PDB file of C-alpha atoms in Angstrom:
ATOM      1  CA  MET G   1     -16.454  91.174  66.693  1.00  0.00           C
ATOM      2  CA  THR G   2     -13.804  93.795  65.915  1.00  0.00           C
ATOM      3  CA  GLY G   3     -10.647  92.493  64.312  1.00  0.00           C
ATOM      4  CA  LEU G   4      -7.279  94.162  64.667  1.00  0.00           C
ATOM      5  CA  PRO G   5      -7.259  95.900  61.245  1.00  0.00           C
ATOM      6  CA  THR G   6     -10.861  97.109  61.681  1.00  0.00           C
ATOM      7  CA  GLY G   7     -10.125  98.435  65.148  1.00  0.00           C
ATOM      8  CA  PHE G   8      -7.092 100.267  63.823  1.00  0.00           C
ATOM      9  CA  ALA G   9      -9.059 101.849  60.950  1.00  0.00           C
ATOM     10  CA  ALA G  10     -11.842 102.888  63.316  1.00  0.00           C
ATOM     11  CA  ARG G  11      -9.383 104.418  65.788  1.00  0.00           C
ATOM     12  CA  LEU G  12      -7.628 106.309  63.000  1.00  0.00           C
ATOM     13  CA  THR G  13     -10.984 107.671  61.791  1.00  0.00           C
ATOM     14  CA  LYS G  14     -11.930 108.696  65.332  1.00  0.00           C
ATOM     15  CA  ALA G  15      -8.557 110.407  65.809  1.00  0.00           C
ATOM     16  CA  TRP G  16      -9.052 112.351  62.583  1.00  0.00           C
ATOM     17  CA  THR G  17     -12.593 113.319  63.619  1.00  0.00           C
ATOM     18  CA  LEU G  18     -11.340 114.403  67.039  1.00  0.00           C
ATOM     19  CA  LEU G  19      -8.753 116.531  65.284  1.00  0.00           C
ATOM     20  CA  TYR G  20     -10.816 118.365  62.692  1.00  0.00           C
ATOM     21  CA  THR G  21     -13.681 119.022  65.091  1.00  0.00           C
ATOM     22  CA  SER G  22     -11.435 120.429  67.828  1.00  0.00           C
ATOM     23  CA  GLY G  23     -12.069 124.074  68.583  1.00  0.00           C
ATOM     24  CA  LEU G  24     -15.668 124.009  67.336  1.00  0.00           C
ATOM     25  CA  PRO G  25     -18.626 124.765  69.625  1.00  0.00           C
ATOM     26  CA  ALA G  26     -19.324 121.798  71.905  1.00  0.00           C
ATOM     27  CA  ASP G  27     -22.691 120.895  70.363  1.00  0.00           C
ATOM     28  CA  ARG G  28     -21.346 120.766  66.795  1.00  0.00           C
ATOM     29  CA  ARG G  29     -18.195 118.955  67.863  1.00  0.00           C
ATOM     30  CA  THR G  30     -20.031 116.332  69.891  1.00  0.00           C
ATOM     31  CA  ALA G  31     -22.689 115.780  67.231  1.00  0.00           C
ATOM     32  CA  ARG G  32     -20.123 115.066  64.529  1.00  0.00           C
ATOM     33  CA  ARG G  33     -18.056 112.774  66.734  1.00  0.00           C
ATOM     34  CA  GLU G  34     -21.102 110.805  67.901  1.00  0.00           C
ATOM     35  CA  GLU G  35     -22.394 110.473  64.360  1.00  0.00           C
ATOM     36  CA  LEU G  36     -19.061 109.083  63.206  1.00  0.00           C
ATOM     37  CA  ASP G  37     -18.874 106.726  66.213  1.00  0.00           C
ATOM     38  CA  SER G  38     -22.292 105.396  65.257  1.00  0.00           C
ATOM     39  CA  ASP G  39     -21.331 105.030  61.580  1.00  0.00           C
ATOM     40  CA  LEU G  40     -18.159 103.110  62.445  1.00  0.00           C
ATOM     41  CA  TRP G  41     -20.020 100.820  64.835  1.00  0.00           C
ATOM     42  CA  GLU G  42     -22.717 100.109  62.230  1.00  0.00           C
ATOM     43  CA  HIS G  43     -20.072  99.479  59.562  1.00  0.00           C
ATOM     44  CA  GLU G  44     -18.131  97.057  61.741  1.00  0.00           C
ATOM     45  CA  THR G  45     -21.298  95.265  62.865  1.00  0.00           C
ATOM     46  CA  TRP G  46     -22.663  94.973  59.343  1.00  0.00           C
ATOM     47  CA  GLY G  47     -19.287  93.715  58.134  1.00  0.00           C
ATOM     48  CA  ALA G  48     -19.157  91.052  60.835  1.00  0.00           C
ATOM     49  CA  GLU G  49     -22.766  89.992  60.206  1.00  0.00           C
ATOM     50  CA  THR G  50     -22.159  89.593  56.489  1.00  0.00           C
ATOM     51  CA  GLY G  51     -19.023  87.544  57.109  1.00  0.00           C
ATOM     52  CA  ARG G  52     -16.572  90.030  55.651  1.00  0.00           C
ATOM     53  CA  ARG G  53     -12.928  89.790  56.613  1.00  0.00           C
ATOM     54  CA  SER G  54     -11.620  92.302  59.119  1.00  0.00           C
ATOM     55  CA  GLY G  55      -9.005  93.504  56.606  1.00  0.00           C
ATOM     56  CA  THR G  56     -11.695  94.194  53.991  1.00  0.00           C
ATOM     57  CA  ILE G  57     -13.804  96.200  56.415  1.00  0.00           C
ATOM     58  CA  ALA G  58     -10.697  98.115  57.512  1.00  0.00           C
ATOM     59  CA  LEU G  59      -9.886  99.025  53.906  1.00  0.00           C
ATOM     60  CA  GLU G  60     -13.474 100.190  53.350  1.00  0.00           C
ATOM     61  CA  ILE G  61     -13.321 102.380  56.449  1.00  0.00           C
ATOM     62  CA  LEU G  62      -9.909 103.774  55.504  1.00  0.00           C
ATOM     63  CA  TRP G  63     -11.152 104.532  52.002  1.00  0.00           C
ATOM     64  CA  ARG G  64     -14.193 106.365  53.403  1.00  0.00           C
ATOM     65  CA  LEU G  65     -11.871 108.315  55.701  1.00  0.00           C
ATOM     66  CA  VAL G  66      -9.343 109.336  53.056  1.00  0.00           C
ATOM     67  CA  ALA G  67     -11.898 110.094  50.311  1.00  0.00           C
ATOM     68  CA  GLY G  68     -13.783 112.377  52.688  1.00  0.00           C
ATOM     69  CA  ILE G  69     -10.877 114.433  54.027  1.00  0.00           C
ATOM     70  CA  LEU G  70     -11.456 117.393  51.716  1.00  0.00           C
ATOM     71  CA  ALA G  71     -15.172 117.432  52.580  1.00  0.00           C
ATOM     72  CA  ASP G  72     -14.287 117.220  56.282  1.00  0.00           C
ATOM     73  CA  LEU G  73     -11.991 120.223  55.965  1.00  0.00           C
ATOM     74  CA  SER G  74     -14.581 122.159  53.984  1.00  0.00           C
ATOM     75  CA  TRP G  75     -17.248 121.320  56.600  1.00  0.00           C
ATOM     76  CA  ARG G  76     -14.869 122.394  59.355  1.00  0.00           C
ATOM     77  CA  ARG G  77     -14.211 125.718  57.614  1.00  0.00           C
ATOM     78  CA  LEU G  78     -17.957 126.359  57.239  1.00  0.00           C
ATOM     79  CA  GLU G  79     -18.708 125.419  60.844  1.00  0.00           C
ATOM     80  CA  GLY G  80     -15.846 127.602  62.065  1.00  0.00           C
ATOM     81  CA  ARG G  81     -17.188 130.508  60.048  1.00  0.00           C
ATOM     82  CA  LEU G  82     -20.706 129.990  61.402  1.00  0.00           C
ATOM     83  CA  ALA G  83     -19.405 129.814  64.962  1.00  0.00           C
ATOM     84  CA  ARG G  84     -17.410 133.017  64.523  1.00  0.00           C
ATOM     85  CA  SER G  85     -20.332 134.876  62.983  1.00  0.00           C
ATOM     86  CA  HIS G  86     -22.510 133.776  65.903  1.00  0.00           C
ATOM     87  CA  LYS G  87     -20.007 135.151  68.342  1.00  0.00           C
ATOM     88  CA  HIS G  88     -19.679 138.424  66.406  1.00  0.00           C
ATOM     89  CA  ARG G  89     -15.964 138.441  66.846  1.00  0.00           C
ATOM     90  CA  SER G  90     -14.695 138.073  63.331  1.00  0.00           C
ATOM     91  CA  VAL G  91     -12.480 141.083  63.291  1.00  0.00           C
ATOM     92  CA  GLY G  92      -8.994 141.761  61.960  1.00  0.00           C
ATOM     93  CA  GLY G  93      -6.058 139.870  63.347  1.00  0.00           C
ATOM     94  CA  GLU G  94      -8.061 137.436  65.445  1.00  0.00           C
ATOM     95  CA  THR G  95      -9.885 136.099  62.396  1.00  0.00           C
ATOM     96  CA  MET G  96      -6.597 135.865  60.538  1.00  0.00           C
ATOM     97  CA  ASN G  97      -5.068 133.907  63.416  1.00  0.00           C
ATOM     98  CA  ASN G  98      -8.055 131.566  63.553  1.00  0.00           C
ATOM     99  CA  VAL G  99      -7.875 130.900  59.818  1.00  0.00           C
ATOM    100  CA  LEU G 100      -4.122 130.306  59.979  1.00  0.00           C
ATOM    101  CA  ASN G 101      -4.508 128.057  63.006  1.00  0.00           C
ATOM    102  CA  SER G 102      -7.267 125.972  61.400  1.00  0.00           C
ATOM    103  CA  THR G 103      -5.269 125.672  58.178  1.00  0.00           C
ATOM    104  CA  MET G 104      -2.144 124.537  59.986  1.00  0.00           C
ATOM    105  CA  VAL G 105      -4.054 122.060  62.165  1.00  0.00           C
ATOM    106  CA  ALA G 106      -5.633 120.633  59.008  1.00  0.00           C
ATOM    107  CA  LEU G 107      -2.291 120.502  57.164  1.00  0.00           C
ATOM    108  CA  THR G 108      -0.587 118.806  60.099  1.00  0.00           C
ATOM    109  CA  GLY G 109      -3.447 116.318  60.390  1.00  0.00           C
ATOM    110  CA  VAL G 110      -3.201 115.468  56.705  1.00  0.00           C
ATOM    111  CA  VAL G 111       0.570 114.987  57.059  1.00  0.00           C
ATOM    112  CA  GLY G 112      -0.070 112.668  60.019  1.00  0.00           C
ATOM    113  CA  ILE G 113      -2.608 110.546  58.161  1.00  0.00           C
ATOM    114  CA  ALA G 114      -0.474 110.490  55.008  1.00  0.00           C
ATOM    115  CA  SER G 115       2.517 109.348  57.083  1.00  0.00           C
ATOM    116  CA  VAL G 116       0.545 106.488  58.613  1.00  0.00           C
ATOM    117  CA  ALA G 117      -0.805 105.430  55.198  1.00  0.00           C
ATOM    118  CA  LEU G 118       2.612 105.713  53.509  1.00  0.00           C
ATOM    119  CA  GLY G 119       4.282 103.847  56.346  1.00  0.00           C
ATOM    120  CA  ILE G 120       1.766 101.009  56.158  1.00  0.00           C
ATOM    121  CA  ALA G 121       2.165 100.823  52.378  1.00  0.00           C
ATOM    122  CA  LEU G 122       5.971 100.691  52.691  1.00  0.00           C
ATOM    123  CA  THR G 123       5.755  98.042  55.390  1.00  0.00           C
ATOM    124  CA  ALA G 124       3.339  95.918  53.359  1.00  0.00           C
ATOM    125  CA  PHE G 125       4.681  96.344  49.855  1.00  0.00           C
ATOM    126  CA  GLY G 126       8.113  97.969  50.155  1.00  0.00           C
ATOM    127  CA  ASP G 127      11.164  96.117  48.972  1.00  0.00           C
ATOM    128  CA  GLY G 128      13.357  95.976  52.059  1.00  0.00           C
ATOM    129  CA  GLU G 129      11.849  99.194  53.385  1.00  0.00           C
ATOM    130  CA  GLN G 130       9.914  97.684  56.287  1.00  0.00           C
ATOM    131  CA  ALA G 131      12.012  99.433  58.931  1.00  0.00           C
ATOM    132  CA  GLN G 132      11.565 102.812  57.275  1.00  0.00           C
ATOM    133  CA  GLY G 133       7.846 102.144  56.906  1.00  0.00           C
ATOM    134  CA  GLY G 134       7.508 101.277  60.578  1.00  0.00           C
ATOM    135  CA  LEU G 135       9.311 104.472  61.571  1.00  0.00           C
ATOM    136  CA  ILE G 136       7.049 106.569  59.360  1.00  0.00           C
ATOM    137  CA  VAL G 137       3.936 104.929  60.856  1.00  0.00           C
ATOM    138  CA  VAL G 138       5.212 105.772  64.349  1.00  0.00           C
ATOM    139  CA  ALA G 139       5.916 109.348  63.207  1.00  0.00           C
ATOM    140  CA  GLY G 140       2.378 109.631  61.822  1.00  0.00           C
ATOM    141  CA  PHE G 141       0.891 108.484  65.106  1.00  0.00           C
ATOM    142  CA  LEU G 142       3.108 110.933  66.997  1.00  0.00           C
ATOM    143  CA  ILE G 143       1.740 113.750  64.829  1.00  0.00           C
ATOM    144  CA  LEU G 144      -1.896 112.709  65.256  1.00  0.00           C
ATOM    145  CA  GLY G 145      -1.533 111.928  68.947  1.00  0.00           C
ATOM    146  CA  GLY G 146       0.327 115.189  69.501  1.00  0.00           C
ATOM    147  CA  LEU G 147      -2.422 117.167  67.779  1.00  0.00           C
ATOM    148  CA  VAL G 148      -5.105 115.533  69.910  1.00  0.00           C
ATOM    149  CA  ALA G 149      -2.995 116.267  73.002  1.00  0.00           C
ATOM    150  CA  MET G 150      -2.588 119.886  71.833  1.00  0.00           C
ATOM    151  CA  SER G 151      -6.360 120.250  71.506  1.00  0.00           C
ATOM    152  CA  ARG G 152      -6.614 119.117  75.145  1.00  0.00           C
ATOM    153  CA  GLY G 153      -3.918 121.529  76.304  1.00  0.00           C
ATOM    154  CA  VAL G 154      -1.402 118.830  77.285  1.00  0.00           C
ATOM    155  CA  ARG G 155       2.075 120.213  77.984  1.00  0.00           C
ATOM    156  CA  GLY G 156       4.762 119.025  75.601  1.00  0.00           C
ATOM    157  CA  ALA G 157       2.237 118.124  72.896  1.00  0.00           C
ATOM    158  CA  ARG G 158       3.831 120.523  70.411  1.00  0.00           C
ATOM    159  CA  GLY G 159       7.167 118.799  70.875  1.00  0.00           C
ATOM    160  CA  ILE G 160       5.587 115.444  70.038  1.00  0.00           C
ATOM    161  CA  VAL G 161       4.066 116.876  66.853  1.00  0.00           C
ATOM    162  CA  ALA G 162       7.414 118.441  65.914  1.00  0.00           C
ATOM    163  CA  VAL G 163       9.310 115.155  66.366  1.00  0.00           C
ATOM    164  CA  GLY G 164       6.672 113.305  64.347  1.00  0.00           C
ATOM    165  CA  THR G 165       6.925 115.884  61.581  1.00  0.00           C
ATOM    166  CA  ILE G 166      10.705 116.017  61.417  1.00  0.00           C
ATOM    167  CA  VAL G 167      11.265 112.240  61.190  1.00  0.00           C
ATOM    168  CA  PRO G 168       9.512 111.612  57.811  1.00  0.00           C
ATOM    169  CA  ALA G 169      10.824 114.930  56.490  1.00  0.00           C
ATOM    170  CA  ALA G 170      14.391 113.900  57.283  1.00  0.00           C
ATOM    171  CA  MET G 171      13.839 110.560  55.555  1.00  0.00           C
ATOM    172  CA  THR G 172      12.492 112.231  52.424  1.00  0.00           C
ATOM    173  CA  ILE G 173      14.709 115.323  52.470  1.00  0.00           C
ATOM    174  CA  TRP G 174      15.478 114.817  48.749  1.00  0.00           C
ATOM    175  CA  SER G 175      11.869 115.665  47.911  1.00  0.00           C
ATOM    176  CA  ILE G 176      12.253 119.309  49.072  1.00  0.00           C
ATOM    177  CA  VAL G 177       8.458 119.525  49.566  1.00  0.00           C
ATOM    178  CA  THR G 178       8.271 117.463  52.772  1.00  0.00           C
ATOM    179  CA  PRO G 179      11.092 119.371  54.509  1.00  0.00           C
ATOM    180  CA  LEU G 180       9.396 122.652  53.561  1.00  0.00           C
ATOM    181  CA  ILE G 181       6.099 121.445  55.006  1.00  0.00           C
ATOM    182  CA  ALA G 182       7.935 120.287  58.146  1.00  0.00           C
ATOM    183  CA  ILE G 183       9.581 123.713  58.508  1.00  0.00           C
ATOM    184  CA  ALA G 184       6.200 125.447  58.111  1.00  0.00           C
ATOM    185  CA  ILE G 185       4.598 123.185  60.737  1.00  0.00           C
ATOM    186  CA  CYS G 186       7.487 123.666  63.182  1.00  0.00           C
ATOM    187  CA  ALA G 187       7.350 127.460  62.687  1.00  0.00           C
ATOM    188  CA  TRP G 188       3.613 127.377  63.411  1.00  0.00           C
ATOM    189  CA  LEU G 189       4.184 125.222  66.514  1.00  0.00           C
ATOM    190  CA  VAL G 190       6.754 127.717  67.845  1.00  0.00           C
ATOM    191  CA  ALA G 191       4.499 130.697  67.060  1.00  0.00           C
ATOM    192  CA  SER G 192       1.435 129.090  68.642  1.00  0.00           C
ATOM    193  CA  ALA G 193       3.467 128.147  71.741  1.00  0.00           C
ATOM    194  CA  ARG G 194       4.542 131.779  72.134  1.00  0.00           C
ATOM    195  CA  SER G 195       1.048 133.150  71.630  1.00  0.00           C
ATOM    196  CA  SER G 196      -0.461 130.752  74.168  1.00  0.00           C
ATOM    197  CA  ALA G 197       2.294 131.317  76.790  1.00  0.00           C
ATOM    198  CA  PRO G 198       1.166 133.339  79.841  1.00  0.00           C
ATOM    199  CA  ARG G 199       2.112 136.992  79.460  1.00  0.00           C
ATOM    200  CA  PRO G 200       3.850 138.876  82.267  1.00  0.00           C
ATOM    201  CA  VAL G 201       1.587 141.270  84.111  1.00  0.00           C
ATOM    202  CA  PRO G 202       2.831 144.876  83.761  1.00  0.00           C
ATOM    203  CA  GLY G 203       4.319 146.240  86.940  1.00  0.00           C
ATOM    204  CA  HIS G 204       5.264 142.836  88.373  1.00  0.00           C
TER     205      HIS G 204
ATOM    206  CA  MET N   1     -19.960 123.187  44.490  1.00  0.00           C
ATOM    207  CA  LYS N   2     -22.027 125.972  42.908  1.00  0.00           C
ATOM    208  CA  ARG N   3     -25.444 125.066  41.587  1.00  0.00           C
ATOM    209  CA  LYS N   4     -28.720 126.639  40.621  1.00  0.00           C
ATOM    210  CA  PRO N   5     -31.139 127.234  43.499  1.00  0.00           C
ATOM    211  CA  GLY N   6     -33.747 124.478  43.729  1.00  0.00           C
ATOM    212  CA  THR N   7     -31.641 121.880  41.965  1.00  0.00           C
ATOM    213  CA  LEU N   8     -30.168 118.777  43.529  1.00  0.00           C
ATOM    214  CA  LEU N   9     -26.603 117.546  43.377  1.00  0.00           C
ATOM    215  CA  PRO N  10     -26.162 113.912  42.265  1.00  0.00           C
ATOM    216  CA  LEU N  11     -25.355 112.790  45.818  1.00  0.00           C
ATOM    217  CA  GLU N  12     -28.412 114.589  47.180  1.00  0.00           C
ATOM    218  CA  THR N  13     -30.592 112.861  44.594  1.00  0.00           C
ATOM    219  CA  ALA N  14     -29.036 109.523  45.525  1.00  0.00           C
ATOM    220  CA  ILE N  15     -29.661 110.157  49.237  1.00  0.00           C
ATOM    221  CA  LEU N  16     -33.311 111.083  48.663  1.00  0.00           C
ATOM    222  CA  GLU N  17     -33.877 108.117  46.344  1.00  0.00           C
ATOM    223  CA  ALA N  18     -32.271 105.700  48.800  1.00  0.00           C
ATOM    224  CA  ALA N  19     -34.201 107.207  51.730  1.00  0.00           C
ATOM    225  CA  LEU N  20     -37.534 106.909  49.928  1.00  0.00           C
ATOM    226  CA  ASP N  21     -36.618 103.388  48.895  1.00  0.00           C
ATOM    227  CA  LEU N  22     -35.979 102.545  52.558  1.00  0.00           C
ATOM    228  CA  ARG N  23     -39.280 104.202  53.453  1.00  0.00           C
ATOM    229  CA  GLY N  24     -41.012 101.969  50.895  1.00  0.00           C
ATOM    230  CA  ARG N  25     -39.528  99.005  52.769  1.00  0.00           C
ATOM    231  CA  GLY N  26     -40.974 100.237  56.054  1.00  0.00           C
ATOM    232  CA  ALA N  27     -38.054 102.263  57.432  1.00  0.00           C
ATOM    233  CA  GLU N  28     -39.349 105.816  57.833  1.00  0.00           C
ATOM    234  CA  GLN N  29     -36.082 107.008  59.333  1.00  0.00           C
ATOM    235  CA  PHE N  30     -32.511 106.210  58.468  1.00  0.00           C
ATOM    236  CA  HIS N  31     -29.044 106.753  59.860  1.00  0.00           C
ATOM    237  CA  GLY N  32     -25.884 107.711  57.970  1.00  0.00           C
ATOM    238  CA  PHE N  33     -24.407 104.260  57.488  1.00  0.00           C
ATOM    239  CA  ALA N  34     -27.746 102.780  56.376  1.00  0.00           C
ATOM    240  CA  ILE N  35     -28.034 105.359  53.618  1.00  0.00           C
ATOM    241  CA  ALA N  36     -24.392 104.912  52.545  1.00  0.00           C
ATOM    242  CA  ARG N  37     -24.973 101.158  52.266  1.00  0.00           C
ATOM    243  CA  ARG N  38     -28.257 101.578  50.386  1.00  0.00           C
ATOM    244  CA  ILE N  39     -26.669 104.004  47.900  1.00  0.00           C
ATOM    245  CA  ALA N  40     -23.785 101.594  47.299  1.00  0.00           C
ATOM    246  CA  GLU N  41     -26.218  98.707  46.730  1.00  0.00           C
ATOM    247  CA  HIS N  42     -28.465 100.803  44.522  1.00  0.00           C
ATOM    248  CA  THR N  43     -25.647 102.099  42.328  1.00  0.00           C
ATOM    249  CA  GLU N  44     -23.682  98.839  42.521  1.00  0.00           C
ATOM    250  CA  ALA N  45     -20.686 100.906  43.569  1.00  0.00           C
ATOM    251  CA  ARG N  46     -17.680  99.059  44.948  1.00  0.00           C
ATOM    252  CA  THR N  47     -17.132 101.649  47.652  1.00  0.00           C
ATOM    253  CA  MET N  48     -19.464 103.476  49.998  1.00  0.00           C
ATOM    254  CA  THR N  49     -19.810 107.252  50.162  1.00  0.00           C
ATOM    255  CA  ALA N  50     -16.967 108.766  52.179  1.00  0.00           C
ATOM    256  CA  HIS N  51     -17.716 109.860  55.745  1.00  0.00           C
ATOM    257  CA  GLY N  52     -16.922 113.519  55.106  1.00  0.00           C
ATOM    258  CA  THR N  53     -18.867 113.710  51.854  1.00  0.00           C
ATOM    259  CA  LEU N  54     -21.907 111.936  53.290  1.00  0.00           C
ATOM    260  CA  TYR N  55     -22.285 113.867  56.537  1.00  0.00           C
ATOM    261  CA  LYS N  56     -21.556 117.195  54.906  1.00  0.00           C
ATOM    262  CA  ALA N  57     -24.319 116.487  52.379  1.00  0.00           C
ATOM    263  CA  LEU N  58     -26.772 115.366  55.086  1.00  0.00           C
ATOM    264  CA  GLY N  59     -26.121 118.563  57.053  1.00  0.00           C
ATOM    265  CA  ARG N  60     -26.549 120.713  53.956  1.00  0.00           C
ATOM    266  CA  MET N  61     -29.811 118.956  53.061  1.00  0.00           C
ATOM    267  CA  GLU N  62     -31.129 119.418  56.582  1.00  0.00           C
ATOM    268  CA  ARG N  63     -30.351 123.150  56.469  1.00  0.00           C
ATOM    269  CA  ALA N  64     -32.169 123.319  53.123  1.00  0.00           C
ATOM    270  CA  GLY N  65     -35.245 121.670  54.665  1.00  0.00           C
ATOM    271  CA  LEU N  66     -34.991 118.507  52.548  1.00  0.00           C
ATOM    272  CA  LEU N  67     -34.351 116.341  55.600  1.00  0.00           C
ATOM    273  CA  GLU N  68     -35.093 116.464  59.312  1.00  0.00           C
ATOM    274  CA  SER N  69     -33.021 114.775  61.965  1.00  0.00           C
ATOM    275  CA  ARG N  70     -33.235 113.849  65.617  1.00  0.00           C
ATOM    276  CA  TRP N  71     -31.059 111.875  67.976  1.00  0.00           C
ATOM    277  CA  GLU N  72     -32.559 108.596  69.096  1.00  0.00           C
ATOM    278  CA  ASP N  73     -33.332 107.926  72.749  1.00  0.00           C
ATOM    279  CA  PRO N  74     -29.973 107.147  74.432  1.00  0.00           C
ATOM    280  CA  GLN N  75     -31.671 104.420  76.455  1.00  0.00           C
ATOM    281  CA  ILE N  76     -32.518 102.464  73.287  1.00  0.00           C
ATOM    282  CA  ALA N  77     -28.917 102.642  72.147  1.00  0.00           C
ATOM    283  CA  ALA N  78     -27.654 101.691  75.608  1.00  0.00           C
ATOM    284  CA  ASP N  79     -30.018  98.708  75.750  1.00  0.00           C
ATOM    285  CA  GLU N  80     -28.677  97.514  72.404  1.00  0.00           C
ATOM    286  CA  GLY N  81     -25.069  98.193  73.420  1.00  0.00           C
ATOM    287  CA  ARG N  82     -24.199 100.586  70.617  1.00  0.00           C
ATOM    288  CA  PRO N  83     -23.646 104.319  70.068  1.00  0.00           C
ATOM    289  CA  ARG N  84     -26.865 106.264  69.622  1.00  0.00           C
ATOM    290  CA  ARG N  85     -27.918 107.011  66.078  1.00  0.00           C
ATOM    291  CA  ARG N  86     -28.792 110.282  64.450  1.00  0.00           C
ATOM    292  CA  LEU N  87     -31.992 109.504  62.580  1.00  0.00           C
ATOM    293  CA  TYR N  88     -32.936 111.361  59.416  1.00  0.00           C
ATOM    294  CA  GLU N  89     -36.265 111.585  57.663  1.00  0.00           C
ATOM    295  CA  VAL N  90     -37.178 112.961  54.246  1.00  0.00           C
ATOM    296  CA  THR N  91     -39.469 115.999  54.537  1.00  0.00           C
ATOM    297  CA  GLY N  92     -42.315 116.857  52.190  1.00  0.00           C
ATOM    298  CA  LEU N  93     -40.021 119.425  50.605  1.00  0.00           C
ATOM    299  CA  GLY N  94     -37.373 116.756  50.068  1.00  0.00           C
ATOM    300  CA  ALA N  95     -39.842 114.388  48.398  1.00  0.00           C
ATOM    301  CA  GLN N  96     -41.080 117.230  46.196  1.00  0.00           C
ATOM    302  CA  ALA N  97     -37.542 118.213  45.240  1.00  0.00           C
ATOM    303  CA  LEU N  98     -36.755 114.659  44.186  1.00  0.00           C
ATOM    304  CA  SER N  99     -39.980 114.329  42.259  1.00  0.00           C
ATOM    305  CA  ARG N 100     -39.310 117.622  40.470  1.00  0.00           C
ATOM    306  CA  ALA N 101     -35.720 116.604  39.735  1.00  0.00           C
ATOM    307  CA  LYS N 102     -36.923 113.334  38.229  1.00  0.00           C
ATOM    308  CA  THR N 103     -39.682 114.798  36.083  1.00  0.00           C
ATOM    309  CA  THR N 104     -38.308 118.126  34.967  1.00  0.00           C
ATOM    310  CA  HIS N 105     -34.577 117.877  35.275  1.00  0.00           C
ATOM    311  CA  SER N 106     -32.918 115.894  32.538  1.00  0.00           C
ATOM    312  CA  PRO N 107     -29.326 114.870  33.195  1.00  0.00           C
ATOM    313  CA  PRO N 108     -27.085 117.938  32.928  1.00  0.00           C
ATOM    314  CA  ARG N 109     -25.396 118.371  29.587  1.00  0.00           C
ATOM    315  CA  LEU N 110     -21.948 119.731  30.060  1.00  0.00           C
ATOM    316  CA  TYR N 111     -21.320 120.156  26.343  1.00  0.00           C
ATOM    317  CA  ASP N 112     -23.510 120.297  23.270  1.00  0.00           C
ATOM    318  CA  GLU N 113     -22.927 118.478  20.000  1.00  0.00           C
ATOM    319  CA  ARG N 114     -20.416 121.124  18.934  1.00  0.00           C
ATOM    320  CA  GLY N 115     -18.401 120.660  22.096  1.00  0.00           C
ATOM    321  CA  LEU N 116     -19.472 124.051  23.455  1.00  0.00           C
ATOM    322  CA  ALA N 117     -20.525 124.557  27.053  1.00  0.00           C
ATOM    323  CA  PRO N 118     -24.131 125.800  27.387  1.00  0.00           C
ATOM    324  CA  SER N 119     -24.436 129.504  28.198  1.00  0.00           C
TER     325      SER N 119
END
């Protein structure tokens, strides 16, 4: 039933959902992910039943993903705020760290998705830029995969995100903006690695 | 988006209209994709409502008491070989809100004849 393009679009949507729901309370996180899984399944099934081409369904799914990113981030911010207020721990530096962390995760996720989309566009429509496009797609997947791995506490995940971020930035260094974003993401990765590293116990 | 209390956003109106339309066709409850498809058909839009926009609106409407939701029995979904659905239903409050929006709320006028925003 599922064609290659549709499967790819669905997986990309699931990866994005996995990313922006990470860190939320389990019930909220699971509910959103299951609801999206159901939506994607219904979309694919309906598309197949109505005889639509796999590429058309994939474009519809990708459009629904991209057009909803801002709403996803806004929902995530609201849910994060609700979760923090329930835990009564929204004080000072911790709240600031949480906000910064969520913002950087969201920014990195957007960079990952944008890289995949740009890479696909270059591969499909670029004039002799297929190799570059392919590299950017790989970089985008490294970013997204690395973020998912980070949310699961996999060692080395930050390095994967960093490599994925640096590659497209190096290729578009003339734009100034992308290298700056890459520097900000790498600085955040280093800072978050330090803050999550085990601290020495005094007296040992 | 800021709005007056008791008023509906265009997407919320579309969701309630589509849900009541589905109810009129015998489907008391609906899931997210069904409502996205119905809205697209109803408005003859070329694209369906984005995932983020749709589910954020459904959550907001549920918190406001316009909709109720429940997860379907996992066994039904398993028997049909698909992920389980979250099923929504329009509440009495939701139906009232739509009715009020249709009868008393004319389309918002952003500017008057002189090009001035209403106070």
